[in-house]
Coordinates of N, CA and C in Angstrom, one line a residue:
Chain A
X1 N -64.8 -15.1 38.1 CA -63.7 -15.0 37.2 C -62.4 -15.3 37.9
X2 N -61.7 -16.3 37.2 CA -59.9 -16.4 37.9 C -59.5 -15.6 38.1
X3 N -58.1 -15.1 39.1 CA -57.7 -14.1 39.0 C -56.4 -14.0 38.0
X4 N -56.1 -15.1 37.3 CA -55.5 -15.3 36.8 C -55.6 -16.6 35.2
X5 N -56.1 -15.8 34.1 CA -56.8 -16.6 33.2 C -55.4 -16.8 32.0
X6 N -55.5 -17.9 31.8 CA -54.7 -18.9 30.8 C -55.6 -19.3 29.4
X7 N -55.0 -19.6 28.4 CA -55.4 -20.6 27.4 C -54.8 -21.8 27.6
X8 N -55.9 -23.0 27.9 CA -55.1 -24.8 28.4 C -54.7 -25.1 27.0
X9 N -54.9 -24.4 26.1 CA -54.3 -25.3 25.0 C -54.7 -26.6 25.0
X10 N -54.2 -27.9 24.1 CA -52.9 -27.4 23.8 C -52.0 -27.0 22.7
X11 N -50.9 -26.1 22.8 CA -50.8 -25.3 21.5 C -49.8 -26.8 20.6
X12 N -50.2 -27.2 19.3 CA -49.1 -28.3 18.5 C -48.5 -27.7 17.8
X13 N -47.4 -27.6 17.5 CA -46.4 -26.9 17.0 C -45.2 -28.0 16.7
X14 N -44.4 -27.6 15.1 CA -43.1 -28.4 14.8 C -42.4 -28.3 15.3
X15 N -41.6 -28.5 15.4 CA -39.9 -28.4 15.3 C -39.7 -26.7 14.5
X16 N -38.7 -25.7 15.6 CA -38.6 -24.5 14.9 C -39.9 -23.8 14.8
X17 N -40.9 -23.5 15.2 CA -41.9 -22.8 15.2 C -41.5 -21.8 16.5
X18 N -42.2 -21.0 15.9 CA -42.6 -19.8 16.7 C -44.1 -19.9 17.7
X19 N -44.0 -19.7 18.7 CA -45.2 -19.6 19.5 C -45.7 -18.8 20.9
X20 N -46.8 -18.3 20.8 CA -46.9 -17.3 22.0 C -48.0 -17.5 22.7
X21 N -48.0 -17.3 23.8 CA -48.6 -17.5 25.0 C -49.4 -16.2 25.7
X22 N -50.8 -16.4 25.4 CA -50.9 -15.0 26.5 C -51.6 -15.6 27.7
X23 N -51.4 -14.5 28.9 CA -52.3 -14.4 30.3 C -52.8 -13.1 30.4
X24 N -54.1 -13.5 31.4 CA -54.3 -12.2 31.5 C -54.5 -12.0 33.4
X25 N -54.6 -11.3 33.9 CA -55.0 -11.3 35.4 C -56.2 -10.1 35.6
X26 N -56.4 -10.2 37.2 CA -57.6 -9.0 37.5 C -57.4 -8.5 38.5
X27 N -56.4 -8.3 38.9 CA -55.3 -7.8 40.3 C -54.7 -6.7 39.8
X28 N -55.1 -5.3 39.5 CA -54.5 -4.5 39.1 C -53.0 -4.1 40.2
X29 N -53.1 -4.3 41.3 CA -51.9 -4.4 42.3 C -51.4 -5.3 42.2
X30 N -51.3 -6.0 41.7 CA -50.2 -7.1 41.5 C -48.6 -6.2 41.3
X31 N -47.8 -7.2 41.7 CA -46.6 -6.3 41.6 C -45.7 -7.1 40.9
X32 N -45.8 -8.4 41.1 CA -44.4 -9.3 40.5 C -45.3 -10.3 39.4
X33 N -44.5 -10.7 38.3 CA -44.8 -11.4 37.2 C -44.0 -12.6 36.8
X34 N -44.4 -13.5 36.3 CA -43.2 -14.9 36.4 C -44.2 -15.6 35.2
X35 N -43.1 -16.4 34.7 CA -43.7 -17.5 33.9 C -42.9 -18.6 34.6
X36 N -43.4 -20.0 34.8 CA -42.7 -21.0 35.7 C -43.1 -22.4 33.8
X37 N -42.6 -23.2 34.2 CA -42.6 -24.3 32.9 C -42.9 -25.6 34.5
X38 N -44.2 -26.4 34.0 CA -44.0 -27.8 34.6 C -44.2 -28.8 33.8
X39 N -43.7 -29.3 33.9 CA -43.1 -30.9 33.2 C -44.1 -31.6 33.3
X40 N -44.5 -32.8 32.8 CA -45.4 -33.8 33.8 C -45.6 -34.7 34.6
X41 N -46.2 -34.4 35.4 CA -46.5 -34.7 36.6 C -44.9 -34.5 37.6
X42 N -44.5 -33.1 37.5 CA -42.8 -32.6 38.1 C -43.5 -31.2 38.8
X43 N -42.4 -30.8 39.6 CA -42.8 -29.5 40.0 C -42.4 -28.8 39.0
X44 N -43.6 -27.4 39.6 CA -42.8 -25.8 38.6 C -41.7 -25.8 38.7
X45 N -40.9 -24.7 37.7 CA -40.1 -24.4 37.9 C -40.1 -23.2 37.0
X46 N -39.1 -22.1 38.3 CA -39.1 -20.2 37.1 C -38.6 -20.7 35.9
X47 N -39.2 -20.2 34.5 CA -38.6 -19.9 33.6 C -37.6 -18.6 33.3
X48 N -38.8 -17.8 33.9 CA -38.4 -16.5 33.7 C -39.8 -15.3 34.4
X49 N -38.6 -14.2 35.1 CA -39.9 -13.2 35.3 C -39.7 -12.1 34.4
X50 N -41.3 -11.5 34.3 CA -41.3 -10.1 33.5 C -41.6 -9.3 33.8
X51 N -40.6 -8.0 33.2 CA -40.6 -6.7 33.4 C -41.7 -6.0 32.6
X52 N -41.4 -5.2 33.2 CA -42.4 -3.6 32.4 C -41.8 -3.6 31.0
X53 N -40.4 -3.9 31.1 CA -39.9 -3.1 29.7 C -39.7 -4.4 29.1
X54 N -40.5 -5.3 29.3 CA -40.0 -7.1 28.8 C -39.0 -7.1 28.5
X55 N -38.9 -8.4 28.6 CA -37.2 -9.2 28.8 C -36.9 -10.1 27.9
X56 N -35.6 -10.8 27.6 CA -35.4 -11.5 26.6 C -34.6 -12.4 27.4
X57 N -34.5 -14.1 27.2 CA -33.6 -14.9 28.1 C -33.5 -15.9 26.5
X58 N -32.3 -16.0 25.8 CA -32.3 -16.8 25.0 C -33.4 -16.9 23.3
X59 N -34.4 -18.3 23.7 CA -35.3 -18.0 22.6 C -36.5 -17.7 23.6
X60 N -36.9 -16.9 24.7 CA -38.1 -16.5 25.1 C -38.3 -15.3 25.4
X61 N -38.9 -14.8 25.0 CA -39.2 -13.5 25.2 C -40.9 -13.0 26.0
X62 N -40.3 -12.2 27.4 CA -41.8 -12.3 28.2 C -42.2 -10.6 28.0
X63 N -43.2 -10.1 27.9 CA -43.5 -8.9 27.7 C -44.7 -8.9 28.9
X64 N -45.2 -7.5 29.4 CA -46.2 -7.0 30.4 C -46.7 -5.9 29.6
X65 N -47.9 -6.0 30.3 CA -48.5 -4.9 29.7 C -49.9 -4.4 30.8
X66 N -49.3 -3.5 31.7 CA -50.2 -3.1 33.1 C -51.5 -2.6 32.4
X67 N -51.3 -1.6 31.7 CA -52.4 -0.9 31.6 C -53.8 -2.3 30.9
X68 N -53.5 -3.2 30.3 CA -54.0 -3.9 29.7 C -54.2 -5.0 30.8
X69 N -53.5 -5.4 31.9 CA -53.1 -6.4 32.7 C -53.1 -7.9 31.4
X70 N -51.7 -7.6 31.0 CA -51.9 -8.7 30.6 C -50.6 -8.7 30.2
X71 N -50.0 -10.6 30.0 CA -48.9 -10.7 29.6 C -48.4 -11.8 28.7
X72 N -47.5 -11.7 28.2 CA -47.4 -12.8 27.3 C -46.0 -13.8 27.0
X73 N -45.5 -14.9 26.4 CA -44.4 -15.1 26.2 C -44.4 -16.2 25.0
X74 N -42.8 -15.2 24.5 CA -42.7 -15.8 23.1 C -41.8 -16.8 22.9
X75 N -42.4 -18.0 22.2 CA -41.2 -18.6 22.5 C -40.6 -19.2 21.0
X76 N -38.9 -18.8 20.5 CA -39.0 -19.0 19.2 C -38.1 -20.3 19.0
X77 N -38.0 -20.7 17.4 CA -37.2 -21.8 17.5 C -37.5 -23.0 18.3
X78 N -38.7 -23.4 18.3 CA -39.0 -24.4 19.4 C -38.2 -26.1 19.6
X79 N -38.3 -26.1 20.4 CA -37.8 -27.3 20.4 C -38.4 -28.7 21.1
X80 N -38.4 -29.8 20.5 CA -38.6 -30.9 21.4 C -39.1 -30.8 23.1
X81 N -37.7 -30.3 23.7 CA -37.6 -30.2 25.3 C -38.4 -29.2 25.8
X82 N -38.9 -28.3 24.7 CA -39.8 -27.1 24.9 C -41.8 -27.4 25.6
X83 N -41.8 -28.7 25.1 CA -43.0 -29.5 25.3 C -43.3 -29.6 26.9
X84 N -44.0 -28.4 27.4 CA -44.2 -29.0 28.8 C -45.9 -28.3 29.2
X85 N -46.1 -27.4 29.9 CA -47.1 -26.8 30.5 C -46.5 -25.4 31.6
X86 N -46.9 -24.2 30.8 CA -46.1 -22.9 31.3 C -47.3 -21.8 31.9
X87 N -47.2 -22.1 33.0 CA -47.7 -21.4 33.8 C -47.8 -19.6 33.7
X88 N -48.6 -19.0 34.1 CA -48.7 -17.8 34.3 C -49.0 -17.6 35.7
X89 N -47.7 -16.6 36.0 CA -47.7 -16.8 38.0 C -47.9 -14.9 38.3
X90 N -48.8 -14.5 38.9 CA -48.2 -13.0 39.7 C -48.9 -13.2 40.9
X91 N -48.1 -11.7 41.9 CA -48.1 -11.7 43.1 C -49.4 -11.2 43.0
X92 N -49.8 -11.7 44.8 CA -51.3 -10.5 44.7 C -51.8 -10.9 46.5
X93 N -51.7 -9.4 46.9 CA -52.3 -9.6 48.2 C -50.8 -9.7 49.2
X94 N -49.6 -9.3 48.9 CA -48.5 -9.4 50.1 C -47.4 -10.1 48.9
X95 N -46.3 -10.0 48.6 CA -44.9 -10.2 48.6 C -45.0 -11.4 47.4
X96 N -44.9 -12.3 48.4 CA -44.9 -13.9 48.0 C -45.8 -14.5 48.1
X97 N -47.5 -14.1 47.7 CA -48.2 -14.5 47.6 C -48.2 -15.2 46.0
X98 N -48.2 -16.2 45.7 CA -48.5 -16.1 44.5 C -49.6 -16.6 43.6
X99 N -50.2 -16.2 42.9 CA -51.4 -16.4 42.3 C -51.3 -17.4 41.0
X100 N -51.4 -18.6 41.3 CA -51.1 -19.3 39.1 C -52.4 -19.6 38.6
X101 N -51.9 -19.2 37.2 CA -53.0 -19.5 35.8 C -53.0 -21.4 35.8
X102 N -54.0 -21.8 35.4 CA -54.0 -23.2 35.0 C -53.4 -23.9 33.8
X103 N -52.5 -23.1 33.3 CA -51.7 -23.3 32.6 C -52.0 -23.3 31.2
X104 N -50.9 -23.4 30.2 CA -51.2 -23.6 28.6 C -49.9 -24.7 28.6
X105 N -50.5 -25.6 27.8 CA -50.0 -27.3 27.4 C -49.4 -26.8 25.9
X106 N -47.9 -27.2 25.9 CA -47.3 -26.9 24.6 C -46.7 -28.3 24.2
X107 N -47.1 -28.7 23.0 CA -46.7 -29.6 22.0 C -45.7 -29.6 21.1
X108 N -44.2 -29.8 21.1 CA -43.6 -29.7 19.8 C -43.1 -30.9 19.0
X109 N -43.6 -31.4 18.3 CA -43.7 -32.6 17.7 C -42.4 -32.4 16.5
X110 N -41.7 -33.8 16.2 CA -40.3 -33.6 15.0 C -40.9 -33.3 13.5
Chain B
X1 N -26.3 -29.0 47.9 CA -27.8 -28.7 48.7 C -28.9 -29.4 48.3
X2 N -29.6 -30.0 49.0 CA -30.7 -31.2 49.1 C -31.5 -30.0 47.9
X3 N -32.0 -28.9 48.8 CA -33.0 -27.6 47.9 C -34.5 -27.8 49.0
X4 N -35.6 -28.2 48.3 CA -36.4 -28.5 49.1 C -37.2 -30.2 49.1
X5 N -36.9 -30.3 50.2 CA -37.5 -31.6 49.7 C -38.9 -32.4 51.1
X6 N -39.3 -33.3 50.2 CA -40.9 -33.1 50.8 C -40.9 -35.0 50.6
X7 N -41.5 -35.3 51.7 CA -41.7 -36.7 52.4 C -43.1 -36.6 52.8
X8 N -44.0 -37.9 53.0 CA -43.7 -39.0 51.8 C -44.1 -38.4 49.7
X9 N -43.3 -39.2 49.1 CA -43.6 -39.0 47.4 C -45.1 -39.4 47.3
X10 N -45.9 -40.7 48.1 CA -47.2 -40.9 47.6 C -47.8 -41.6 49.0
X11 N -49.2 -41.0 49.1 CA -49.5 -41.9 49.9 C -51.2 -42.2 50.1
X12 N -51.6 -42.8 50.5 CA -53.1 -43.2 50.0 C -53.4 -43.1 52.0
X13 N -54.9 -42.5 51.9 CA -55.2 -42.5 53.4 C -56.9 -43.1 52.9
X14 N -57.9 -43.3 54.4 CA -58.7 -43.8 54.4 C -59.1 -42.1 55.0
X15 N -60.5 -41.6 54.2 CA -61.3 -41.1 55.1 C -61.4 -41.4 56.9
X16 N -61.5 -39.6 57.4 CA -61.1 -39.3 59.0 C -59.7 -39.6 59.0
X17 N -58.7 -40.2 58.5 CA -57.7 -40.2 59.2 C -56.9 -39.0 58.8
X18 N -55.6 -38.7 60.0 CA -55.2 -37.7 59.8 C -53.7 -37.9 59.7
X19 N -52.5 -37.1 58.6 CA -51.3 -37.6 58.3 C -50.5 -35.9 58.7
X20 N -49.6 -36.5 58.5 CA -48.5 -34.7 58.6 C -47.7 -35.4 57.1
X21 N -47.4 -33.9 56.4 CA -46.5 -34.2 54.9 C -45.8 -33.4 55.4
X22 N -44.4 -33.8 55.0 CA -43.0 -32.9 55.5 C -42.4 -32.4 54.2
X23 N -41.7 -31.1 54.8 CA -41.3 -30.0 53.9 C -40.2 -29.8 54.9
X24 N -39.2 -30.0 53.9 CA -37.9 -29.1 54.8 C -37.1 -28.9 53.4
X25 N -36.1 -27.5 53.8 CA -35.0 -27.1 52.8 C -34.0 -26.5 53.8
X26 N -33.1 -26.6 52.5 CA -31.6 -26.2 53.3 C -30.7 -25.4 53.0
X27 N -31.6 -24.1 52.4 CA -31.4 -23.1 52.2 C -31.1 -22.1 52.6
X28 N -31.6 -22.0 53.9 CA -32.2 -21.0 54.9 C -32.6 -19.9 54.3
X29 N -33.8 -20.3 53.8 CA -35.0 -19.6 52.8 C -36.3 -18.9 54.2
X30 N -36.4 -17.6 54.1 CA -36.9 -17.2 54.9 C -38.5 -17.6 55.1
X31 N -39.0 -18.0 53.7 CA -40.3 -17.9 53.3 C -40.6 -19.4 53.0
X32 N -41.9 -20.3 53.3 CA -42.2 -21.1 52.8 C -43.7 -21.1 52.8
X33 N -44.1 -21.8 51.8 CA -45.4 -22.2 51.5 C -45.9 -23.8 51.2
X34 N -47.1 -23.8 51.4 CA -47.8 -25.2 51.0 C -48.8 -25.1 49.7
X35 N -48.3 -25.4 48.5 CA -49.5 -25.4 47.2 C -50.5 -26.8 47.6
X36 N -52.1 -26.7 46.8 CA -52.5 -28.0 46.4 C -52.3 -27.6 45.0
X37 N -52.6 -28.8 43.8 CA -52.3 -28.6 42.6 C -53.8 -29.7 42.3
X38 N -55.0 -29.1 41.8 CA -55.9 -30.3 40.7 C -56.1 -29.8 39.8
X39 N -56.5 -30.7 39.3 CA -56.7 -30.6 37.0 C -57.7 -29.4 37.3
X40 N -57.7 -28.6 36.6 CA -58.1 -27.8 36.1 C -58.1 -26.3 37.0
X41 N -57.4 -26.4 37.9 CA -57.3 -25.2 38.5 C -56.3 -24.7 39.4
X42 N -55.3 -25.0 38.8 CA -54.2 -24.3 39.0 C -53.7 -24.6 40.6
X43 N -52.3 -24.2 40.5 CA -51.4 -24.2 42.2 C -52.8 -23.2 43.2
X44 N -52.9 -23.8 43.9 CA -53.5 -23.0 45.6 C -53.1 -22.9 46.4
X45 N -52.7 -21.5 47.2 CA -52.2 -21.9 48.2 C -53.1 -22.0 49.4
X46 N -52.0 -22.9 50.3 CA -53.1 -23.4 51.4 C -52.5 -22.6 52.4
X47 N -51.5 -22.5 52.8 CA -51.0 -21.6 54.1 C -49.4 -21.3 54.0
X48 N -49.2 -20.0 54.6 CA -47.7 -19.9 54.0 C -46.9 -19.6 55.4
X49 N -45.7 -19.2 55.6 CA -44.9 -19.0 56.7 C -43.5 -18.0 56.5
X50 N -43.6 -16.6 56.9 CA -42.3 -15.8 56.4 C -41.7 -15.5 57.3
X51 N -41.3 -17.0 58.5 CA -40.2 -16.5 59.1 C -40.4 -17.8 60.5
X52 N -39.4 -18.3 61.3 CA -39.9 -19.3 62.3 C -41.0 -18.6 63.4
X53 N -42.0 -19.7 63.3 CA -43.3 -19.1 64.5 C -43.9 -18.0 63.9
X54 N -44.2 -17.8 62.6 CA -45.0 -17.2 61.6 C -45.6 -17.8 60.7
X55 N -47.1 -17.9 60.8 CA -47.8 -18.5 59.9 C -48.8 -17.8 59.2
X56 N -49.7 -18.3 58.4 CA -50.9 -17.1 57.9 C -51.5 -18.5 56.7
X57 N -52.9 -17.8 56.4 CA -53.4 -18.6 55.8 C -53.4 -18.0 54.5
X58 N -53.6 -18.8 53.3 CA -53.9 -18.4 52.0 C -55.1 -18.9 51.3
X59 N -55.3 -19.3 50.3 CA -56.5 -19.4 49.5 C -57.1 -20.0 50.0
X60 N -56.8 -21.8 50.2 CA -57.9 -22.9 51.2 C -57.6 -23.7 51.7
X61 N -56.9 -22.7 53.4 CA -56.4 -23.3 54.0 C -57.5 -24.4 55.0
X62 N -58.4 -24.2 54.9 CA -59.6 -25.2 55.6 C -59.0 -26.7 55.5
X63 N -59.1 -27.3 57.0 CA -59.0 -28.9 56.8 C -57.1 -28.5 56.8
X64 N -56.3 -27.9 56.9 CA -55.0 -27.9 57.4 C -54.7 -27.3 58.2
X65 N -53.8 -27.8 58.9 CA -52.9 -27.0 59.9 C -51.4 -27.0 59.4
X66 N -50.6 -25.8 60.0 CA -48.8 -25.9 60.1 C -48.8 -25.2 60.9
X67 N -47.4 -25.3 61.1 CA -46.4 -24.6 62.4 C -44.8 -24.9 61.6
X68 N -44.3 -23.5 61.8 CA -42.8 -23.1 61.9 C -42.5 -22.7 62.8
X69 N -41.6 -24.2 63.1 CA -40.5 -23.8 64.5 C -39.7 -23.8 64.3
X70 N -39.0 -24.3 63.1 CA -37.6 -23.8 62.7 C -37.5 -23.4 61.3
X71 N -36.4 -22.7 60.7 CA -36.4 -22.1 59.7 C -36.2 -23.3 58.6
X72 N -36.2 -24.7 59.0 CA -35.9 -25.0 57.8 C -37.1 -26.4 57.7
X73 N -38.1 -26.2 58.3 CA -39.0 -27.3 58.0 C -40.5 -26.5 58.5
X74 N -41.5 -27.2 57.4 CA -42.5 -26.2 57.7 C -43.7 -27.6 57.1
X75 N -43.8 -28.6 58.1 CA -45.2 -29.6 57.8 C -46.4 -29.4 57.9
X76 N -47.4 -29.9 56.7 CA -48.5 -29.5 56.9 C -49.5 -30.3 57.2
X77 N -50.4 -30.6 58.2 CA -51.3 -31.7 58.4 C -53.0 -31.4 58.1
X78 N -53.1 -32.8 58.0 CA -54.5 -33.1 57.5 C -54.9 -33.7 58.8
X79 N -56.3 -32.8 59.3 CA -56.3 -33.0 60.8 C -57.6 -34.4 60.6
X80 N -58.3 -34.6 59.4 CA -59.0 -35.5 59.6 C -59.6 -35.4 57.6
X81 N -58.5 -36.5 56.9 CA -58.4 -36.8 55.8 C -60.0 -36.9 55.5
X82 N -60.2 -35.7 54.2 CA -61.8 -36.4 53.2 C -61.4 -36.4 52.0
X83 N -62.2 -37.2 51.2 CA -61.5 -37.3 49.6 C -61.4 -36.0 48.5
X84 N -62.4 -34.6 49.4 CA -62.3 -33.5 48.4 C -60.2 -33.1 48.6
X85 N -59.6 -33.9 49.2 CA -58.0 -33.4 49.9 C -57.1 -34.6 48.7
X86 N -57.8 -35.1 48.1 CA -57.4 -36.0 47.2 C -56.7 -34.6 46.1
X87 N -55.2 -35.0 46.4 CA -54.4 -33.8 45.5 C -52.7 -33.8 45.2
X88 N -52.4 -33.1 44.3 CA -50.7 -33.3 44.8 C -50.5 -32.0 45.5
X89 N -49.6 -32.6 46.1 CA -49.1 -30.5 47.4 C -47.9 -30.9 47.0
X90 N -47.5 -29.6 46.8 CA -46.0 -28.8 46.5 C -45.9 -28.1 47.9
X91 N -44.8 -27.9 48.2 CA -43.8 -27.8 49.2 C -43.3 -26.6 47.9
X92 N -42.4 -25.1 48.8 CA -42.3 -23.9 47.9 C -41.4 -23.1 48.9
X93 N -40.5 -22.7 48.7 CA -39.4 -21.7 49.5 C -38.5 -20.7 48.5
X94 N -38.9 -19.8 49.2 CA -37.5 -18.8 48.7 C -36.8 -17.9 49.6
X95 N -35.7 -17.4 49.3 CA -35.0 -16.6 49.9 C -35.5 -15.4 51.3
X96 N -36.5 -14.6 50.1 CA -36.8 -13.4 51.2 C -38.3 -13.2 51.3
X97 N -38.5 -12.8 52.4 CA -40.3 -12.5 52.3 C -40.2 -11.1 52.2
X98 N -39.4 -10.2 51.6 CA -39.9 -9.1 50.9 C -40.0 -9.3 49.7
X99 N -39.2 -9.7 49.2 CA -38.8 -9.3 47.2 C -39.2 -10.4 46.8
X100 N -40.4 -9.9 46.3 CA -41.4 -10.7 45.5 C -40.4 -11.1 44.4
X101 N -39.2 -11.0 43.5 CA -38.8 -11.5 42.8 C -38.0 -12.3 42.8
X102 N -37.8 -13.3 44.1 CA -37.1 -14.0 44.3 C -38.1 -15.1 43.5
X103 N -37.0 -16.3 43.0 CA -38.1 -17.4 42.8 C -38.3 -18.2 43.6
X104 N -39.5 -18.8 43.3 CA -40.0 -20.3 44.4 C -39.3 -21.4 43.7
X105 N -38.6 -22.0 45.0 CA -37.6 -23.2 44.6 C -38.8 -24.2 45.4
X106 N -39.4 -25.3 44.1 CA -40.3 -26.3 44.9 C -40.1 -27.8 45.1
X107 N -40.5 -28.1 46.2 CA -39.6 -30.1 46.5 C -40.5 -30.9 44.8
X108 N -40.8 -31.6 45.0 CA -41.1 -32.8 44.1 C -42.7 -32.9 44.0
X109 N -42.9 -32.9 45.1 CA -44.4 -32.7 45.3 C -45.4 -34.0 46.1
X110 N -45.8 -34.6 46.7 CA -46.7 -35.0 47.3 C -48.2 -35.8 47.1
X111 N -48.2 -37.0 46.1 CA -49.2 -37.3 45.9 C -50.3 -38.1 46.7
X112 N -51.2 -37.5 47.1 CA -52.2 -37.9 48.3 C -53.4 -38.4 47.5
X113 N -54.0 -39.5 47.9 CA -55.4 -40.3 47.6 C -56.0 -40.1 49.0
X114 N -57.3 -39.8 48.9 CA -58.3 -40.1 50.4 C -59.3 -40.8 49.6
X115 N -59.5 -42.1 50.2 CA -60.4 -43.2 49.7 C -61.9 -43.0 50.9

């Protein structure tokens, strides 16, 4: 089992849709949570990390959920530029280890 | 600031041979790492470094070597190129090697062929 499991999608979606993302992990010690966005064929890059009490940055919204190990992120109002491949990243085993999901592929078509 | 940046962008090698890929940033980022990235299974790390003349291995580091001698470059070599190394590597730094919440600032990335 990954230690870090994704849906590859990919999710298609309009213009203005609503869309959510789940991960799940199997690192109950894990301590840090991240969603990163890569482009194609570009490096990661943080989108955003999440808390316990999830977080809101604009139209994304990332929620955790330990007891369940699992996490998710919403993303609303989609847009064109939104079309990339969004990683699910946590720590595991030291600090800055970090562990990534194989991604979910998002489509938003006009 | 450059950020991190990683030499060469592509390069094709012949089985047995062996190359060094360069990582340096200009951050003075305490922490760096080396990902591989292939279809279907996500960033790996190969070996990481949290501080100069500090190294440690991570997921599969087999078939690499590094060394940090200085805080702001951290190369990783292929001591005798096979095609299973056919991959892109990311180059990865951040700030602190305590707080995991710092983010990974990563170069461009590194695309390698072993024929």
């Amino acid at each position: 089992r990954k230690e870090v499991e994704q849906d590859p999608g990919p999710f298609n979606v309009p213009e203005g849709a609503t869309v959510a993302f789940n991960c799940t992990y199997s690192n109950s010690a894990s301590q840090s949570f991240f969603w990163y966005r890569q482009d194609c064929r570009k490096e990661p890059k943080l989108l955003m990390s999440v808390y316990s009490s999830g977080n809101e940055d604009g139209r994304f919204t990332a929620q955790l959920n330990r007891a369940s190990q699992y996490i998710s992120l919403l993303i609303r109002d989609s847009k064109l530029s939104d079309s990339a491949t969004y990683l699910c990243v946590v720590t595991s085993g030291g600090f800055q280890k970090l562990v990534f999901g194989t991604g979910t592929r998002l489509l938003v078509s006009p | 600031n450059a950020g991190v940046t990683q030499t060469p962008k592509f390069q094709v090698l012949k089985t047995g041979q062996s190359m060094t890929l360069q990582c340096a940033q200009d951050m003075n980022h305490e922490y760096m790492s080396w990902y591989r990235q292939d279809p279907g299974m996500g960033l790996r790390l190969i070996h990481y470094s949290v501080g100069a003349g500090i190294t440690d291995q991570g997921e599969v580091p087999n078939g690499y070597n590094v060394s940090r001698s200085t805080t702001e470059d951290f190369p990783l070599r292929l001591l005798s190129a096979a095609p299973s190394q056919t991959s892109v590597y990311f180059c990865a730094s951040s700030y602190s090697r305590t707080n995991s919440n710092q983010p990974q600032h990563f170069g461009d990335g590194t695309r390698l062929s072993i024929l």
